[in-house]
């Protein structure tokens, strides 16, 4: 579609040139010349016919061959004249008049030919008999014949009425004479031919007069006038056409010159583009071979080469990477930068309209414009600025002309986008190479943490059984003590600590598998209160623990057990570092960051953050120790393992936060934990124990666990919740019991089996009793996929070891769901 205007233009020019060619050639001039020749032949042959008729009348022509040739030529000239007239109505009208005239002429000639033949014959006989009578012996007869011959001769020359009467009188005189008998036939023949000549001569003369009268030039002149008019019009049109041809030639010449200038301009632009691309290629090669230490010099050299392409006096590149502004400058000798320039360009450029490509090009400043006035104050007379964004960070590549009036005009300023990208990529590459070493260190730490996770996962399962036993016995003991008593409070603390331990075990398992656990809204005030009670029994007697928190409620999103582990590790490290009596201070503050802030090795913000600060007056650390404190297995204590602070930073960074540390020898240490903060809404406290609404009403629950001691403990928990437990240690006995009485059991509880066979056990039980709701107790749900749970017939999941509150809720939901499904099946069967 883009070529359609060009095709139309070329077709129009070709059509115009063809039209001018046809009209300039004046093709009709040949037709008019043919008409003039035909008209001349028509007139010439008409006169020739008249001449031949007169010759024949005088008796000088022995035959009519020449006359016939003239008539044929006369007709052919008329035909050619009619053929060349074409559709011209005026010429056709005049030719019709000539044609009628030709018809009359030819008709008269035919009459003349017939009359003249008789005339010549009669003349011959008249002369013959006249000669005979002139030799007669009768004198009167000779006299009368001679008088008749003389009168006839006069009539031949003059066919007037007087001459005709004289011939008639002589004929009567001759007829009245008494001719001798021998001369009677001759007299009779002479009288007969004389009478015939008397009649033919006036008629032939009349034909001749008519032919002569018809042979005028009125019709030819009219035809000639029409032809000449057409010819003059054609010549005038040809002159106009030649004028148009001249004008068109001038226009075409102007177009050729214009397009030639465009081509020359385009060729120059292509040469400049090629030269610029060559500069870009050199710059790219320069950056490829440059080192981190030489990046500043290489960028300056690139700016110098780019400035030479556009005639700039100053060139600069400025960008904000992270929280640091990087600025690179180049200027000609004797040209200095204004104070704060080009840093101010970063705030000025976004206010200008750079279009879709983000390029502002001002070859010459206009002091009446506000932005131009700001540039003029900085000594800029011409300006080119290329803008780009790195996420939320800005960058500019600028060129200033401070002398010479303006930048060299170049329409291909968009090519500087490649230069911007080349310089920006080189600077970012330098930063990435700087980050490479940090990432390598992080990789080493990650490998060590992976080793830790694998080791921790190995012992977590065994520790899980111990925690389960603690929680189970705490549940059973709590049912046998009076509410509100000191033992009940101690059991509540034991249960709370056991639940935290169970959560910690699950997090250790997830850490070993590099998974992301379940996050929830956590109130730090509540979390610190629980941590205070745990620290009270573990801190040395010479160390006190104080909490100073802000009046705002600090809410973060995370895993409570991991966050509590962070606080415990920091406080325990602080206590172990204090050899003399002292105080550990924990402060909680909320900060609103308007822009990103670099904290340790990470960058946080913008947004709302909660900062947990743990400070101690211990011996502090030197710079060498500070650089390695977060490395796994690095420790300065003989009894330490070097995992505490590494775990702290790992947990905090997984929560989207950062860790900062401030310490000096003999001046104490302070750790700041930055965590993304949520809306200040007080979360609901966790409910411990069983809700009365979730207690059972004697429903029978099938329990499967291969460990008989755990099975007995779980049966006691179910009995305490109001259910009738029926325990099995083997799958075959449980399946046989289900098949023996389908309606005996209301729900089934399948406990965790080492080796991952719990799903297979649940699936076999589901095949035996498809309508039976099955609850699976597992230490972690991370490796369980929803399709496999559905196939196995599992309706609920609870943690292993069991907690009475969670188990009661799961059983209540399963029984309600089972009852609803049963009613639907009965309704479907009834319908």
Short mmCIF file of N, CA and C in Angstrom, two decimals, residues 657-714:
data_model
loop_
_atom_site.label_atom_id
_atom_site.label_comp_id
_atom_site.label_asym_id
_atom_site.label_seq_id
_atom_site.Cartn_x
_atom_site.Cartn_y
_atom_site.Cartn_z
N UNK A 657 13.47 -8.74 53.80
CA UNK A 657 14.08 -7.71 54.63
C UNK A 657 15.58 -7.66 54.47
N UNK A 658 16.24 -7.00 55.43
CA UNK A 658 17.69 -6.84 55.40
C UNK A 658 18.20 -6.76 56.83
N UNK A 659 19.50 -7.06 57.00
CA UNK A 659 20.15 -7.04 58.31
C UNK A 659 21.29 -6.05 58.26
N UNK A 660 21.35 -5.16 59.25
CA UNK A 660 22.45 -4.22 59.39
C UNK A 660 23.07 -4.42 60.77
N UNK A 661 24.38 -4.25 60.86
CA UNK A 661 25.09 -4.42 62.13
C UNK A 661 26.03 -3.24 62.33
N UNK A 662 26.07 -2.75 63.56
CA UNK A 662 26.98 -1.69 63.95
C UNK A 662 27.76 -2.16 65.18
N UNK A 663 29.07 -2.12 65.08
CA UNK A 663 29.88 -2.61 66.19
C UNK A 663 31.27 -2.03 66.09
N UNK A 664 31.85 -1.76 67.27
CA UNK A 664 33.23 -1.33 67.39
C UNK A 664 33.84 -2.01 68.60
N UNK A 665 35.11 -2.25 68.58
CA UNK A 665 35.72 -2.87 69.76
C UNK A 665 35.50 -2.04 71.03
N UNK A 666 35.06 -2.73 72.09
CA UNK A 666 34.80 -2.13 73.40
C UNK A 666 33.67 -1.11 73.37
N UNK A 667 32.84 -1.13 72.33
CA UNK A 667 31.73 -0.18 72.26
C UNK A 667 30.39 -0.87 72.05
N UNK A 668 30.32 -2.20 72.16
CA UNK A 668 29.06 -2.91 72.02
C UNK A 668 28.69 -3.17 70.56
N UNK A 669 27.54 -3.82 70.43
CA UNK A 669 27.07 -4.22 69.10
C UNK A 669 25.56 -4.02 69.02
N UNK A 670 25.11 -3.62 67.85
CA UNK A 670 23.67 -3.48 67.61
C UNK A 670 23.32 -4.07 66.25
N UNK A 671 22.32 -4.96 66.24
CA UNK A 671 21.78 -5.55 65.03
C UNK A 671 20.42 -4.91 64.74
N UNK A 672 20.21 -4.47 63.47
CA UNK A 672 18.93 -3.90 63.04
C UNK A 672 18.33 -4.85 62.00
N UNK A 673 17.13 -5.34 62.30
CA UNK A 673 16.41 -6.24 61.40
C UNK A 673 15.29 -5.44 60.74
N UNK A 674 15.39 -5.24 59.40
CA UNK A 674 14.37 -4.50 58.65
C UNK A 674 13.43 -5.51 58.00
N UNK A 675 12.14 -5.38 58.32
CA UNK A 675 11.13 -6.28 57.77
C UNK A 675 9.99 -5.47 57.17
N UNK A 676 9.49 -5.89 55.98
CA UNK A 676 8.32 -5.18 55.41
C UNK A 676 7.15 -5.24 56.37
N UNK A 677 6.52 -4.09 56.57
CA UNK A 677 5.44 -3.99 57.57
C UNK A 677 4.10 -3.90 56.87
N UNK A 678 3.08 -4.47 57.53
CA UNK A 678 1.73 -4.40 57.00
C UNK A 678 0.93 -3.32 57.70
N UNK A 679 -0.39 -3.32 57.47
CA UNK A 679 -1.26 -2.34 58.09
C UNK A 679 -1.30 -2.58 59.60
N UNK A 680 -1.38 -1.51 60.39
CA UNK A 680 -1.36 -1.66 61.85
C UNK A 680 -2.69 -2.16 62.40
N UNK A 681 -2.98 -3.44 62.16
CA UNK A 681 -4.20 -4.05 62.69
C UNK A 681 -3.79 -5.14 63.65
N UNK A 682 -4.35 -5.12 64.82
CA UNK A 682 -3.99 -6.10 65.84
C UNK A 682 -4.50 -7.47 65.43
N UNK A 683 -3.62 -8.46 65.27
CA UNK A 683 -4.08 -9.79 64.89
C UNK A 683 -4.75 -10.49 66.06
N UNK A 684 -5.60 -11.44 65.72
CA UNK A 684 -6.29 -12.21 66.74
C UNK A 684 -5.31 -13.16 67.40
N UNK A 685 -5.32 -13.23 68.73
CA UNK A 685 -4.42 -14.16 69.42
C UNK A 685 -4.78 -15.59 69.09
N UNK A 686 -3.74 -16.44 69.11
CA UNK A 686 -3.95 -17.85 68.80
C UNK A 686 -4.75 -18.51 69.90
N UNK A 687 -5.66 -19.37 69.51
CA UNK A 687 -6.51 -20.10 70.46
C UNK A 687 -5.88 -21.45 70.74
N UNK A 688 -5.71 -21.73 71.99
CA UNK A 688 -5.15 -23.00 72.39
C UNK A 688 -6.25 -23.81 73.05
N UNK A 689 -6.14 -25.09 72.94
CA UNK A 689 -7.17 -25.95 73.48
C UNK A 689 -8.24 -26.19 72.48
N UNK A 690 -9.25 -26.87 72.83
CA UNK A 690 -10.31 -27.28 71.93
C UNK A 690 -11.53 -26.43 72.15
N UNK A 691 -12.14 -26.00 71.02
CA UNK A 691 -13.40 -25.27 71.08
C UNK A 691 -14.51 -26.25 71.41
N UNK A 692 -15.39 -25.93 72.39
CA UNK A 692 -16.48 -26.87 72.73
C UNK A 692 -17.37 -27.19 71.54
N UNK A 693 -17.46 -26.28 70.57
CA UNK A 693 -18.32 -26.54 69.43
C UNK A 693 -17.77 -27.66 68.56
N UNK A 694 -16.46 -27.95 68.69
CA UNK A 694 -15.84 -28.98 67.85
C UNK A 694 -15.73 -30.33 68.56
N UNK A 695 -16.23 -30.45 69.79
CA UNK A 695 -16.16 -31.71 70.50
C UNK A 695 -17.11 -32.72 69.89
N UNK A 696 -16.71 -34.02 69.96
CA UNK A 696 -17.52 -35.07 69.36
C UNK A 696 -18.71 -35.47 70.23
N UNK A 697 -19.56 -36.34 69.64
CA UNK A 697 -20.76 -36.82 70.33
C UNK A 697 -20.79 -38.34 70.29
N UNK A 698 -19.63 -38.95 70.53
CA UNK A 698 -19.57 -40.40 70.56
C UNK A 698 -19.36 -41.04 69.22
N UNK A 699 -19.00 -40.28 68.17
CA UNK A 699 -18.76 -40.88 66.87
C UNK A 699 -17.54 -41.79 66.94
N UNK A 700 -17.56 -42.84 66.12
CA UNK A 700 -16.49 -43.82 66.11
C UNK A 700 -15.45 -43.42 65.07
N UNK A 701 -14.19 -43.38 65.53
CA UNK A 701 -13.09 -42.97 64.66
C UNK A 701 -12.09 -44.11 64.58
N UNK A 702 -11.78 -44.55 63.35
CA UNK A 702 -10.77 -45.58 63.11
C UNK A 702 -9.40 -44.90 63.06
N UNK A 703 -8.44 -45.44 63.88
CA UNK A 703 -7.11 -44.85 63.98
C UNK A 703 -6.09 -45.90 63.57
N UNK A 704 -5.16 -45.52 62.66
CA UNK A 704 -4.10 -46.42 62.21
C UNK A 704 -2.76 -45.78 62.50
N UNK A 705 -1.91 -46.49 63.29
CA UNK A 705 -0.54 -46.05 63.56
C UNK A 705 0.28 -47.29 63.86
N UNK A 706 1.43 -47.43 63.26
CA UNK A 706 2.25 -48.63 63.44
C UNK A 706 2.91 -48.68 64.81
N UNK A 707 3.05 -47.51 65.49
CA UNK A 707 3.64 -47.47 66.83
C UNK A 707 2.51 -47.57 67.86
N UNK A 708 2.51 -48.68 68.65
CA UNK A 708 1.41 -48.92 69.58
C UNK A 708 1.35 -47.85 70.67
N UNK A 709 2.53 -47.35 71.16
CA UNK A 709 2.50 -46.34 72.20
C UNK A 709 1.89 -45.04 71.70
N UNK A 710 2.28 -44.63 70.47
CA UNK A 710 1.64 -43.42 69.92
C UNK A 710 0.16 -43.66 69.70
N UNK A 711 -0.20 -44.89 69.26
CA UNK A 711 -1.61 -45.19 69.01
C UNK A 711 -2.43 -45.04 70.29
N UNK A 712 -1.91 -45.52 71.42
CA UNK A 712 -2.63 -45.37 72.69
C UNK A 712 -2.77 -43.89 73.07
N UNK A 713 -1.70 -43.10 72.84
CA UNK A 713 -1.78 -41.68 73.19
C UNK A 713 -2.81 -40.97 72.33
N UNK A 714 -2.88 -41.33 71.02
CA UNK A 714 -3.85 -40.69 70.14
C UNK A 714 -5.27 -41.12 70.48
#
